[in-house]
Coordinates of C-alpha atoms and ligand atoms in Angstrom, one line a residue:
M1 CA -10.0 5.3 17.9
K2 CA -13.2 3.5 19.1
F3 CA -16.2 3.0 17.2
N4 CA -19.6 2.2 18.5
I5 CA -22.6 0.9 16.3
A6 CA -25.8 2.6 17.4
K7 CA -25.3 5.0 19.7
Q8 CA -25.5 8.2 21.1
G9 CA -23.4 10.6 22.6
G10 CA -20.5 13.0 22.1
I11 CA -20.7 15.9 19.8
K12 CA -23.6 16.1 17.4
A13 CA -22.1 16.5 13.9
R14 CA -24.4 17.7 11.2
L15 CA -23.7 17.2 8.2
V16 CA -23.9 20.1 5.2
Y17 CA -24.7 20.2 1.8
E18 CA -22.9 23.2 -0.4
D19 CA -26.3 23.8 -1.9
K20 CA -28.4 23.3 1.0
I21 CA -27.1 25.9 3.7
E22 CA -30.2 26.6 6.6
G23 CA -30.8 28.4 9.4
E24 CA -29.2 31.5 10.9
Y25 CA -26.0 30.2 12.3
L26 CA -25.3 28.4 9.1
T27 CA -26.2 31.4 7.3
H28 CA -24.0 33.7 9.2
L29 CA -21.1 31.3 8.9
K30 CA -21.6 31.8 4.8
E31 CA -21.4 35.3 5.0
K32 CA -18.5 35.4 7.1
E33 CA -16.5 33.1 4.6
L34 CA -15.7 30.6 7.5
F35 CA -18.0 27.7 6.5
S36 CA -20.1 27.0 3.5
G37 CA -20.3 22.9 3.2
K38 CA -17.8 22.5 0.6
A39 CA -16.4 18.8 0.5
E40 CA -13.8 18.1 3.1
E41 CA -14.4 21.3 5.4
V42 CA -15.0 21.0 8.4
Y43 CA -15.9 23.8 10.9
Y44 CA -15.5 23.0 15.0
T45 CA -15.9 26.0 17.6
L46 CA -16.5 26.2 21.2
D47 CA -19.8 28.5 22.3
S48 CA -19.5 30.3 25.0
D49 CA -20.6 27.6 27.5
L50 CA -17.9 25.6 26.2
K51 CA -20.7 22.9 24.1
A52 CA -18.9 22.5 20.8
R53 CA -20.3 22.5 17.4
L54 CA -19.4 20.6 14.3
F55 CA -20.1 21.4 10.6
I56 CA -18.9 19.0 8.2
G57 CA -19.2 19.8 4.4
L58 CA -20.4 17.6 1.9
G59 CA -20.1 19.2 -1.2
K60 CA -23.2 18.4 -3.6
E61 CA -24.8 15.4 -3.1
E62 CA -24.1 14.1 -6.7
K63 CA -20.6 14.2 -6.6
I64 CA -20.1 12.2 -3.2
D65 CA -18.2 9.2 -3.8
F66 CA -15.7 7.0 -1.2
E67 CA -12.7 9.3 -1.7
V68 CA -14.8 12.5 -1.1
L69 CA -16.3 10.4 2.1
R70 CA -12.0 9.5 3.3
K71 CA -11.0 12.9 2.5
T72 CA -13.8 14.6 4.5
F73 CA -13.7 12.6 7.7
F74 CA -9.7 12.5 7.4
K75 CA -9.9 16.5 8.2
V76 CA -13.1 15.7 10.6
S77 CA -11.2 13.5 12.6
G78 CA -7.9 15.7 12.5
E79 CA -9.7 18.7 13.8
L80 CA -11.5 16.3 17.0
L81 CA -7.8 14.7 17.5
K82 CA -6.2 18.4 17.3
N83 CA -9.2 19.6 20.1
K84 CA -9.3 16.8 22.4
A85 CA -12.8 16.5 21.3
G86 CA -13.5 13.1 23.3
E87 CA -16.4 11.7 21.5
V88 CA -18.6 12.4 18.2
E89 CA -22.1 11.7 17.6
L90 CA -22.5 11.1 13.6
N91 CA -25.9 10.4 12.1
I92 CA -25.3 9.2 8.8
P93 CA -27.9 9.4 6.2
K94 CA -28.3 7.5 2.4
L95 CA -25.3 9.5 0.6
N96 CA -25.9 9.8 -3.3
N97 CA -27.5 6.5 -3.2
L98 CA -24.4 4.7 -2.1
C99 CA -24.1 0.8 -0.7
N100 CA -24.2 1.8 3.2
Y101 CA -21.6 -0.3 4.4
R102 CA -19.4 1.1 2.2
I103 CA -20.1 4.4 2.9
A104 CA -19.5 3.1 6.7
S105 CA -16.4 2.0 5.5
A106 CA -14.7 5.1 3.6
I107 CA -16.2 7.6 6.7
A108 CA -14.3 5.1 9.1
E109 CA -11.2 4.6 7.3
G110 CA -10.9 8.6 6.7
M111 CA -11.1 8.6 10.3
L112 CA -8.4 6.4 11.2
Q113 CA -6.0 7.6 8.5
A114 CA -5.6 10.7 10.5
A115 CA -4.6 8.8 13.9
Y116 CA -1.3 7.4 12.0
K117 CA 2.1 9.2 12.6
Y118 CA 5.4 7.8 13.0
D119 CA 7.1 8.8 15.7
T120 CA 8.8 5.7 17.1
F121 CA 11.8 7.3 17.3
K122 CA 11.0 10.5 19.3
S123 CA 12.1 9.9 23.4
E124 CA 9.2 12.3 23.6
R125 CA 5.9 10.7 21.9
K126 CA 2.6 12.2 22.6
E127 CA -0.1 10.0 23.4
A128 CA -2.7 10.0 20.8
P129 CA -5.8 12.0 22.4
E130 CA -8.4 8.9 22.8
L131 CA -11.7 9.3 20.3
V132 CA -15.0 7.5 20.4
V133 CA -17.2 7.4 17.3
N134 CA -20.4 6.6 17.7
Y135 CA -21.7 5.6 14.0
N136 CA -25.4 6.0 13.4
P137 CA -26.2 4.6 9.7
I138 CA -30.0 4.6 9.0
K139 CA -32.6 2.1 10.2
G140 CA -32.0 -1.3 9.7
K141 CA -28.6 -0.9 8.2
E142 CA -26.5 -1.5 11.8
H143 CA -25.1 -4.4 10.3
R144 CA -23.9 -3.1 7.0
A145 CA -22.3 -0.6 9.3
E146 CA -21.0 -2.8 11.2
K147 CA -19.1 -4.6 8.5
G148 CA -17.7 -1.4 6.8
V149 CA -16.3 0.1 10.4
N150 CA -14.5 -3.5 10.8
E151 CA -13.6 -3.7 7.3
A152 CA -11.7 0.0 7.9
V153 CA -10.7 -0.6 10.7
K154 CA -8.6 -4.3 9.8
L155 CA -7.6 -2.7 7.0
M156 CA -5.9 0.7 8.5
E157 CA -4.0 -2.3 10.8
A158 CA -2.8 -3.7 7.5
V159 CA -1.8 -0.1 5.8
C160 CA -0.3 1.0 9.4
L161 CA 2.0 -2.3 9.5
A162 CA 3.6 -1.7 5.9
R163 CA 4.0 2.0 6.6
D164 CA 5.2 1.4 9.8
L165 CA 8.0 -1.2 8.1
V166 CA 8.6 1.3 5.6
N167 CA 9.4 4.2 7.4
Q168 CA 11.9 2.5 10.2
P169 CA 15.4 2.4 9.0
A170 CA 17.7 0.3 7.5
N171 CA 19.6 -0.5 11.1
V172 CA 16.2 -1.3 12.9
I173 CA 14.3 -3.1 9.6
Y174 CA 16.6 -5.8 7.8
P175 CA 15.9 -9.5 6.2
E176 CA 16.1 -11.1 9.5
T177 CA 14.2 -8.6 11.4
L178 CA 11.4 -7.8 8.1
A179 CA 10.8 -12.2 8.6
Q180 CA 10.5 -11.8 12.4
T181 CA 7.6 -8.6 11.9
A182 CA 5.9 -11.0 9.2
K183 CA 5.8 -14.1 11.0
D184 CA 4.4 -12.4 14.1
K185 CA 2.1 -10.4 12.6
L186 CA 0.5 -13.0 10.3
E187 CA 0.9 -16.1 12.6
S188 CA -1.8 -15.2 14.7
K189 CA -4.0 -14.4 11.7
G190 CA -3.3 -18.6 10.3
V191 CA -0.9 -17.2 7.9
K192 CA 1.7 -20.0 7.6
V193 CA 5.1 -17.9 7.4
S194 CA 8.1 -19.9 6.1
I195 CA 11.8 -18.3 6.5
Y196 CA 14.5 -19.6 4.4
G197 CA 18.2 -18.4 5.0
K198 CA 21.4 -18.5 3.2
K199 CA 22.1 -22.3 3.2
E200 CA 18.4 -23.2 1.9
I201 CA 18.5 -20.2 -0.9
E202 CA 21.7 -21.8 -2.0
D203 CA 20.1 -24.9 -2.2
L204 CA 17.1 -23.4 -4.3
K205 CA 20.1 -21.9 -6.5
M206 CA 19.1 -18.4 -6.2
E207 CA 22.1 -16.5 -7.5
A208 CA 20.8 -13.8 -8.9
F209 CA 19.2 -12.9 -5.5
L210 CA 22.2 -13.9 -4.0
S211 CA 24.6 -11.4 -6.0
V212 CA 22.9 -8.7 -4.7
A213 CA 23.0 -10.2 -1.1
R214 CA 26.6 -10.7 -1.3
A215 CA 28.2 -7.7 -0.1
S216 CA 25.9 -7.2 3.0
A217 CA 26.8 -8.6 6.8
K218 CA 22.9 -9.6 6.7
E219 CA 22.1 -12.7 5.8
P220 CA 19.6 -12.7 3.7
K221 CA 15.7 -14.4 3.8
L222 CA 13.6 -15.5 1.6
I223 CA 10.2 -15.7 3.5
V224 CA 6.8 -17.4 2.2
M225 CA 3.3 -16.5 3.8
E226 CA 0.6 -18.9 2.5
Y227 CA -3.0 -18.4 3.4
Y228 CA -5.1 -20.8 1.5
N229 CA -9.0 -20.1 2.1
N230 CA -10.6 -21.0 -0.8
P231 CA -10.8 -24.5 -0.9
E232 CA -13.5 -24.6 -3.7
S233 CA -9.9 -23.6 -5.7
D234 CA -7.1 -24.7 -6.8
E235 CA -5.8 -21.8 -8.2
K236 CA -3.0 -19.5 -6.0
I237 CA -2.0 -16.3 -6.6
A238 CA 1.5 -15.2 -5.7
L239 CA 2.2 -11.6 -4.2
V240 CA 5.9 -11.0 -5.1
G241 CA 7.3 -7.7 -3.3
K242 CA 11.0 -6.1 -3.5
G243 CA 12.3 -6.2 -0.5
V244 CA 15.7 -4.6 -0.7
T245 CA 15.7 -3.7 2.7
Y246 CA 18.4 -1.1 2.2
D247 CA 19.7 -0.1 -1.6
S248 CA 23.7 1.9 -1.2
G249 CA 23.8 0.9 -5.1
G250 CA 26.8 -1.2 -4.4
Y251 CA 29.8 -0.5 -6.6
A252 CA 27.0 1.9 -8.7
I253 CA 26.8 3.6 -5.5
K254 CA 24.1 6.3 -5.2
P255 CA 24.7 9.9 -4.2
A256 CA 24.8 10.3 -0.7
D257 CA 21.3 12.9 -0.9
S258 CA 19.9 9.9 -3.2
M259 CA 20.7 7.1 -0.5
V260 CA 19.1 8.5 2.9
D261 CA 15.4 7.2 2.3
M262 CA 16.8 3.4 0.5
F263 CA 15.4 1.8 3.4
C264 CA 12.3 2.5 1.8
D265 CA 13.2 -0.1 -1.2
M266 CA 11.2 -2.9 0.8
G267 CA 8.2 -1.2 0.2
G268 CA 6.9 -4.0 -2.1
A269 CA 7.4 -6.6 0.7
A270 CA 6.1 -4.1 2.7
A271 CA 3.0 -3.3 0.6
V272 CA 2.0 -8.0 0.3
I273 CA 2.8 -7.9 4.0
G274 CA 0.2 -5.8 4.7
A275 CA -2.3 -7.2 1.8
V276 CA -1.8 -10.9 3.4
H277 CA -1.9 -9.2 6.7
A278 CA -5.2 -7.6 5.8
L279 CA -6.4 -10.7 3.7
A280 CA -6.0 -12.8 6.5
G281 CA -7.4 -10.9 9.2
L282 CA -10.7 -9.9 7.3
E283 CA -10.9 -13.9 6.1
A284 CA -11.1 -13.5 2.6
K285 CA -11.7 -16.2 0.2
V286 CA -8.7 -16.4 -1.6
N287 CA -5.7 -18.7 -2.1
V288 CA -2.6 -16.5 -1.9
V289 CA 1.1 -16.8 -1.7
G290 CA 3.4 -14.2 -0.8
V291 CA 6.7 -14.2 -1.5
V292 CA 9.7 -11.5 -0.6
A293 CA 13.3 -12.4 -1.1
A294 CA 14.7 -9.9 1.8
C295 CA 18.3 -8.5 1.3
E296 CA 20.4 -5.5 1.6
N297 CA 22.4 -3.9 -1.6
M298 CA 26.1 -2.9 -0.1
I299 CA 29.8 -3.3 -0.9
S300 CA 32.1 -4.6 0.3
G301 CA 35.8 -6.6 -1.1
D302 CA 33.3 -9.4 -2.4
G303 CA 30.3 -7.7 -3.5
F304 CA 29.0 -8.6 -7.2
R305 CA 30.3 -5.7 -10.0
N306 CA 29.5 -4.0 -12.5
G307 CA 30.0 -6.3 -16.1
D308 CA 29.7 -9.7 -14.1
I309 CA 27.5 -12.0 -15.7
I310 CA 26.1 -14.4 -12.8
G311 CA 23.4 -16.9 -13.1
S312 CA 19.9 -17.2 -12.0
M313 CA 17.6 -20.0 -10.2
S314 CA 15.6 -20.4 -14.2
G315 CA 19.1 -20.7 -14.9
K316 CA 19.1 -17.7 -17.8
T317 CA 22.0 -16.2 -17.5
I318 CA 22.3 -12.4 -16.5
E319 CA 25.2 -9.5 -17.3
I320 CA 25.8 -6.9 -15.1
I321 CA 25.3 -3.7 -16.2
N322 CA 24.6 -2.2 -13.0
T323 CA 24.6 -3.0 -9.3
D324 CA 22.2 -0.6 -8.9
A325 CA 19.8 -2.0 -11.0
E326 CA 19.6 -5.1 -8.6
G327 CA 15.7 -5.1 -6.9
R328 CA 14.7 -6.8 -10.6
L329 CA 17.7 -9.3 -9.8
T330 CA 16.1 -10.3 -6.3
L331 CA 12.8 -9.9 -7.8
A332 CA 13.9 -12.9 -11.0
D333 CA 14.6 -15.5 -8.5
A334 CA 11.5 -14.5 -6.5
V335 CA 8.9 -14.3 -9.3
Y336 CA 10.5 -17.7 -10.8
Y337 CA 10.7 -19.5 -7.7
A338 CA 6.2 -18.2 -7.0
T339 CA 5.3 -19.8 -10.5
N340 CA 8.3 -22.8 -10.6
N341 CA 8.1 -24.3 -7.5
L342 CA 4.8 -22.7 -5.8
K343 CA 3.1 -23.0 -8.7
A344 CA 1.0 -19.6 -8.8
A345 CA -1.4 -19.3 -11.2
K346 CA -1.2 -15.9 -11.4
L347 CA 1.2 -12.9 -10.4
I348 CA 1.6 -9.4 -9.3
D349 CA 4.9 -8.0 -8.2
L350 CA 5.2 -5.2 -6.1
A351 CA 8.7 -3.0 -6.4
T352 CA 10.2 0.1 -5.8
L353 CA 12.0 -0.6 -8.8
T354 CA 13.0 2.7 -11.3
G355 CA 13.9 6.5 -10.3
A356 CA 12.2 6.8 -14.3
C357 CA 8.7 5.3 -12.8
A358 CA 9.0 8.1 -10.1
A359 CA 10.0 10.9 -12.9
A360 CA 7.2 9.9 -15.5
L361 CA 4.0 9.7 -12.8
G362 CA 5.4 11.5 -10.0
E363 CA 4.3 10.2 -6.3
Q364 CA 0.4 10.1 -6.4
V365 CA 0.2 7.5 -9.5
S366 CA 2.3 3.9 -9.3
G367 CA 3.3 2.5 -12.8
A368 CA 2.0 -0.7 -14.2
V369 CA 3.3 -3.0 -16.9
T370 CA 0.8 -6.4 -17.6
N371 CA 0.7 -9.2 -20.0
N372 CA -3.0 -9.3 -19.8
D373 CA -5.3 -6.9 -19.7
E374 CA -8.4 -8.8 -18.0
F375 CA -6.3 -9.5 -15.2
F376 CA -5.3 -5.5 -14.9
A377 CA -9.2 -4.4 -15.4
E378 CA -9.6 -6.2 -12.2
L379 CA -6.8 -4.5 -10.6
E380 CA -8.6 -0.9 -12.0
R381 CA -11.5 -1.7 -10.1
A382 CA -9.9 -2.3 -7.0
N383 CA -8.2 0.8 -7.3
Q384 CA -11.3 2.7 -8.0
R385 CA -12.8 1.3 -4.6
A386 CA -10.0 1.8 -3.0
G387 CA -9.0 5.3 -4.0
E388 CA -5.6 4.4 -4.8
L389 CA -4.1 5.1 -8.7
V390 CA -2.5 2.9 -10.6
W391 CA -1.4 3.6 -15.0
K392 CA -0.4 1.4 -17.6
M393 CA 2.6 1.5 -19.3
P394 CA 2.9 0.0 -22.7
N395 CA 4.0 -3.5 -23.2
I396 CA 5.5 -3.9 -26.5
D397 CA 9.0 -5.5 -28.0
Y398 CA 10.3 -2.2 -28.2
Y399 CA 11.3 -2.5 -24.6
K400 CA 12.1 -5.9 -24.1
K401 CA 14.4 -5.5 -26.8
M402 CA 16.5 -2.8 -24.7
N403 CA 17.1 -5.9 -22.2
E404 CA 19.2 -8.3 -24.7
S405 CA 22.1 -9.0 -23.8
K406 CA 25.3 -9.4 -26.2
V407 CA 27.4 -11.9 -24.0
A408 CA 24.5 -13.9 -21.9
D409 CA 20.3 -14.4 -22.0
I410 CA 19.5 -11.0 -20.3
K411 CA 21.2 -7.9 -18.6
N412 CA 20.1 -6.1 -16.0
R413 CA 19.5 -2.6 -17.4
G414 CA 17.8 -1.6 -20.5
G415 CA 19.1 1.8 -21.8
K416 CA 18.7 5.2 -20.9
L417 CA 15.3 5.8 -22.0
G418 CA 12.0 4.1 -21.0
G419 CA 13.6 2.4 -18.0
M420 CA 10.3 1.9 -16.0
M421 CA 9.2 -0.9 -19.3
S422 CA 12.8 -2.6 -19.8
A423 CA 12.6 -3.1 -15.6
G424 CA 9.0 -4.3 -15.7
L425 CA 9.9 -7.2 -18.5
F426 CA 12.9 -7.6 -17.2
V427 CA 10.9 -9.2 -14.4
G428 CA 8.3 -10.9 -16.7
S429 CA 10.6 -12.8 -18.2
F430 CA 11.1 -14.6 -15.0
L431 CA 7.5 -15.9 -15.1
A432 CA 7.9 -19.9 -15.4
K433 CA 5.5 -19.5 -18.1
E434 CA 4.9 -16.8 -20.0
D435 CA 1.3 -16.5 -20.6
I436 CA 0.7 -16.5 -16.4
P437 CA -1.5 -13.5 -15.8
W438 CA 1.0 -10.8 -14.2
I439 CA 1.1 -7.1 -13.5
H440 CA 3.8 -5.5 -12.2
I441 CA 3.4 -2.4 -10.2
D442 CA 6.1 -0.2 -9.8
I443 CA 5.9 1.9 -6.7
A444 CA 9.3 3.7 -6.8
G445 CA 7.8 6.9 -6.6
T446 CA 4.4 6.3 -4.6
A447 CA 5.2 4.3 -1.7
Y448 CA 7.3 6.6 0.1
I449 CA 6.2 10.7 -0.5
S450 CA 8.1 13.7 0.4
E451 CA 5.1 15.8 0.2
A452 CA 1.0 14.7 1.9
Y453 CA -1.5 15.0 0.0
G454 CA -5.6 13.7 0.9
Y455 CA -4.9 11.7 4.1
L456 CA -2.1 10.4 3.2
K457 CA 1.4 11.9 4.8
E458 CA 4.3 12.6 3.9
K459 CA 6.7 9.3 4.1
A460 CA 5.5 5.9 4.0
T461 CA 1.9 5.5 2.4
G462 CA 1.4 1.7 2.7
V463 CA 0.4 2.0 -0.8
P464 CA -1.6 -0.7 -2.6
V465 CA -2.4 -2.6 0.3
K466 CA -6.1 -1.8 -0.2
S467 CA -6.3 -2.1 -3.9
L468 CA -4.5 -5.7 -3.6
Y469 CA -7.3 -6.7 -0.4
F470 CA -10.3 -5.4 -3.0
M471 CA -8.7 -7.0 -5.8
L472 CA -8.7 -10.5 -4.3
S473 CA -11.0 -10.4 -1.8
K474 CA -13.3 -9.4 -4.6
E475 CA -15.1 -6.5 -2.5
T476 CA -14.9 -4.4 -5.8
Ligands
LIG1 N1 15.7 1.5 -5.8 C1 15.7 2.0 -6.5 C2 14.9 3.0 -7.4 C3 13.8 3.9 -6.1 C4 14.0 5.4 -6.7 C5 13.3 3.5 -5.5 C6 14.3 5.9 -6.3 C7 12.5 5.2 -4.6 C8 12.9 6.0 -5.3 C9 16.1 1.2 -7.3 O1 16.8 0.3 -7.1 C10 17.3 1.7 -8.8 O2 18.4 2.0 -8.2 N2 17.3 1.9 -9.7 C11 17.8 2.6 -10.8 C12 18.0 1.6 -12.1 C13 19.2 1.9 -12.9 C14 20.5 1.9 -12.6 C15 18.9 1.3 -14.5 C16 17.2 3.9 -11.2 O3 16.0 3.9 -11.1 O4 18.3 4.8 -11.4
LIG2 MG1 19.4 0.7 -6.9
LIG3 ZN1 16.4 -0.6 -5.2

């Protein structure tokens, strides 16, 4: 898809408000119940002389927000691509007093969302039809529109990178290829990517991480991505992503049906790689470090067991109640490393961590646990801007106590109930200092979905790359 700013040509779209249906043609369409101007409604037709007409419903003006624009232009773009329309001219007026740059960003994003598809492994792949979008903002706002379109293009590149990483199966994306992809995609953007192998991970004494990795024939990799672009601040923020490239459950083996999609268990890592890609691509003024402890949770004669007591980089001992609660073990060492060795002042961890989160919130809302409401408020503003949903769960001692072990410092499974919070608080207890502002985002339900909604198709979503970008770049 190609965007031109302030250029005429192509099918001229007509934007229609639901309460302003005027003229013979539109009145006819409304009477025949073909088009009534509601938000997300699109009517595309060819007249007898093959001239295309395109009507775009916007609903009521006072209801328009960025999410309505994304959803509506997702439909527009889908219709144009399906009809191989070639070129479209959008003349975008001021909409509900929204900022012109953000309008352009939302419209372009919606259009790009429709072009994403995952067909890497189909022998007969169809070339996507090309679409040229001539975007005309109101006079004098060309630069703002250009900035918005550019933001959307770079953001969607990052979101699609995260989606591709999650969608590809575990025989393709494993620790080494995940690390290599991060390097290939990020270094050209000015990010320093360091990849540490087993020997170096052993030297760091990451025993929790290594215990999970032990049964796999694939070598674990610790991936560190550094992008420091704010010389005025010496504060570093860490993004830590769960990078379990396959989760069989280990000896607490999963039933076959629950295992099929478990190549998606590196969704947190993909979100981190995507977010760093967006921040670097858009040259955000931020000092960010991404950390991923990537490994596979497999089974072998040397695998760790339910009942084992293991160490961790922090020095804490961990009683293994369930080898399928592996994500928190890899995160424990990654979080400690980010805050102790890399001295991150704030930390967000992202993980497809618990079925309990998916059970509680479903596929459209991620769950969060935090120790700092001010920090969380920053995320909420970014969610609003991005059109992504995160719900804050309670952080009280009740859940923390669930992790107490009789024989070690902590255990890796809370109890039957409240599993999302006890898992999150397990991760938080490995911060080098307990007052480091921290948010845990559980994306077990949202990173890889079974049913499309809005502008998200089924399978990998790339959630919450957009929010992380907006939060860290302060574009909220
Ligand atoms: N990777 C899973 C969580 C998950 C479930 C992700 C569904 C995506 C979709 C995680 O490692 C896991 O197995 N968690 C267990 C923890 C339990 C054993 C305490 C779970 O949620 O059942
Ligand atoms: Mg598991
Ligand atoms: Zn897992």
